[in-house]
CSV table of C-alpha atoms in Angstrom, one decimal:
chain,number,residue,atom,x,y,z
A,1,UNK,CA,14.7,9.1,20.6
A,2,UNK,CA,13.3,8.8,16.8
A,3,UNK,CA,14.6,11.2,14.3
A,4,UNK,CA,12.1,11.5,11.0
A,5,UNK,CA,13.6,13.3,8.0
A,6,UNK,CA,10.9,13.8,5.1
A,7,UNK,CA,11.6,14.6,1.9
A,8,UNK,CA,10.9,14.5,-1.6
A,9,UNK,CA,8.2,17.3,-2.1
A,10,UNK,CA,8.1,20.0,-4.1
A,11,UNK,CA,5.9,21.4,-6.9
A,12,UNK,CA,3.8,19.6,-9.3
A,13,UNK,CA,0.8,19.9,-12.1
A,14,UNK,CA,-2.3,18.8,-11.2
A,15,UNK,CA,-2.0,15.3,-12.4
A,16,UNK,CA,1.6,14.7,-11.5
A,17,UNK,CA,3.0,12.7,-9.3
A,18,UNK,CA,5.4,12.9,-6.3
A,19,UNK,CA,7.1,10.5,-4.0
A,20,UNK,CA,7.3,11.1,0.0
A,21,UNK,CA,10.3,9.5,1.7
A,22,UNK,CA,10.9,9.8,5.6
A,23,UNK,CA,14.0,8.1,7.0
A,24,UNK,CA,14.4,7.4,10.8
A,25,UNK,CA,17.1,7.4,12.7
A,26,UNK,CA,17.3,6.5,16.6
A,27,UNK,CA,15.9,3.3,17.8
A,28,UNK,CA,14.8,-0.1,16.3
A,29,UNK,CA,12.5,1.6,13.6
A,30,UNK,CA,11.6,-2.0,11.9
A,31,UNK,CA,9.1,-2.1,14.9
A,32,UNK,CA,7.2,1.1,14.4
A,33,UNK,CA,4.0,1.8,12.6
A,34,UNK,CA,3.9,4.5,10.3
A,35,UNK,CA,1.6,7.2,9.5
A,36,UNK,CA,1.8,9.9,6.9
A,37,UNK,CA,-0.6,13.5,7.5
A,38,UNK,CA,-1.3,16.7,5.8
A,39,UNK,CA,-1.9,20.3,7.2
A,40,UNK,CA,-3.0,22.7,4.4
A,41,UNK,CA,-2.7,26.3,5.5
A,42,UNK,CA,-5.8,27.2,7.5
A,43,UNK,CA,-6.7,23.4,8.3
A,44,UNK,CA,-6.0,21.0,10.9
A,45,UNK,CA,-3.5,18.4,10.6
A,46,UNK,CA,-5.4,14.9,9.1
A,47,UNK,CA,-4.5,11.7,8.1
A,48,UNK,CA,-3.4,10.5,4.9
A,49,UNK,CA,-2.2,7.0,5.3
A,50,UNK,CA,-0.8,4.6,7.7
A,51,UNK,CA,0.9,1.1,7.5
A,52,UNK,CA,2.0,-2.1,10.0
A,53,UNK,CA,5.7,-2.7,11.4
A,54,UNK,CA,5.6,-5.4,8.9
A,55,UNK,CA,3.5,-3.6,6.2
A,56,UNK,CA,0.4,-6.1,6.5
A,57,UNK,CA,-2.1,-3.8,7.3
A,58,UNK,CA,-2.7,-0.1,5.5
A,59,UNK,CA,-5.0,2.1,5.8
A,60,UNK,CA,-5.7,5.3,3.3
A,61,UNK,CA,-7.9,7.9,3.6
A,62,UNK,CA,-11.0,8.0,1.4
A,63,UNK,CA,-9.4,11.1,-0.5
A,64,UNK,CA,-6.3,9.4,-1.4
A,65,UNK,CA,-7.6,6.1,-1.8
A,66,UNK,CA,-6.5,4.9,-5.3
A,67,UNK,CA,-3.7,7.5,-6.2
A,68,UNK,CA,-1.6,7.5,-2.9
A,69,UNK,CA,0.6,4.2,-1.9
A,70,UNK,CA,2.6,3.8,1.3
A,71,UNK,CA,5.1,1.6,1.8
A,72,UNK,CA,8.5,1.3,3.6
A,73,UNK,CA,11.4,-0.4,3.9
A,74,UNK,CA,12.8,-1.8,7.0
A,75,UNK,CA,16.3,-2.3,5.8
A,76,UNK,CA,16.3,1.2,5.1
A,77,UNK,CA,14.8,2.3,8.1
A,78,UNK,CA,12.6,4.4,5.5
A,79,UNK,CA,8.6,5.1,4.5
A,80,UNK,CA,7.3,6.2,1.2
A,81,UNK,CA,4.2,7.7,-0.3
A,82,UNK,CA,3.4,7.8,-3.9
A,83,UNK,CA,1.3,10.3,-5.0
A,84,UNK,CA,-0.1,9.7,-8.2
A,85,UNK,CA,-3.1,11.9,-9.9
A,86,UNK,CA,-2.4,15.3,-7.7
A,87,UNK,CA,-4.8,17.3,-7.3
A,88,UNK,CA,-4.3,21.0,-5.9
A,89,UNK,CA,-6.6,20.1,-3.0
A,90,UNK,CA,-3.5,17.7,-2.5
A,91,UNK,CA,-1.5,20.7,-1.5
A,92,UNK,CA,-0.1,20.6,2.2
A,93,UNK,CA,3.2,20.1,4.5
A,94,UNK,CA,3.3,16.4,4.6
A,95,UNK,CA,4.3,14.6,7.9
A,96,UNK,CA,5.7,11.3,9.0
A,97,UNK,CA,4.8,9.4,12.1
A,98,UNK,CA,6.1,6.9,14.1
A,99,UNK,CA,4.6,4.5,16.4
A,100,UNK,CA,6.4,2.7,18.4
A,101,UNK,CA,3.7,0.1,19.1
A,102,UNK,CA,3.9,-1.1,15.5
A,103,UNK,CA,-0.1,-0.1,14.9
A,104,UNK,CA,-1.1,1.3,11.7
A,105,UNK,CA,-3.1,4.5,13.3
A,106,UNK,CA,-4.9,6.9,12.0
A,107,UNK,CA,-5.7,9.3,14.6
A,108,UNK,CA,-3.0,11.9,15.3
A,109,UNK,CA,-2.8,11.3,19.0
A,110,UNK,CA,-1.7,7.5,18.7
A,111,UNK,CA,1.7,8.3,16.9
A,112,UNK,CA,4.7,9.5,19.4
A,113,UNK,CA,7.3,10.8,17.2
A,114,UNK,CA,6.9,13.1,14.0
A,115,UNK,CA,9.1,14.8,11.5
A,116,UNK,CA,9.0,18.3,10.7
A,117,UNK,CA,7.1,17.9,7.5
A,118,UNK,CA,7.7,18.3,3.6
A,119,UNK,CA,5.6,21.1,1.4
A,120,UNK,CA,3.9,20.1,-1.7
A,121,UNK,CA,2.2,22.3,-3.5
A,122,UNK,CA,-0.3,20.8,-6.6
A,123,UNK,CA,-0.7,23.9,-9.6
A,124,UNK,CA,-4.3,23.8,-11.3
């Protein structure tokens, strides 16, 4: 079993910025792709960004693209988003995922483990 742990939100100005960490615990996480997501109240859960087991490959989506950076560290068994530039349409519970494939996805359905999600909330 995977164990994520987010953390690291919290309230900003619009034009702060924030950094997301999510630490795993459980099995071999140096393997797993990772995915971070955003649910703003009243929304469904979409993706945000996503990188390789070995951090080749990352994908952003177009509304982050530029200002948001993920990134992990295998030796810490940890992910990380910075979020440069907020925006209040930024604000959301932000989630890690794990796949333990190693893909960098960026649907929802392809990740198997998630964490229980950290709030950031962007003031205009």
């Amino acid at each position: 079993q995977v164990l994520l742990v987010e953390s690291g939100g919290g309230l900003v100005q619009a034009g702060g910025s924030l950094r997301l960490s999510c630490v795993a615990s459980g099995r071999i996480f140096s393997n797993y792709g990772k995915g971070w997501f955003r649910q703003a109240p009243g929304k469904e859960r979409e993706f945000v960004a996503a990188i390789s087991w070995s951090g080749a490959r990352t994908y952003y989506a177009d509304s982050v693209k530029g200002r948001f950076t993920i990134s992990r560290d295998n030796a810490k068994n940890a992910v990380y988003l910075q979020m440069n530039s907020l925006k209040p349409e930024d604000t959301a519970v932000y989630s890690c995922a794990a796949d333990q494939y190693g893909r960098a996805n960026i649907g929802v359905a392809e990740y198997q483990y998630w964490g229980q999600g950290t709030q950031v909330t962007v003031s205009s």
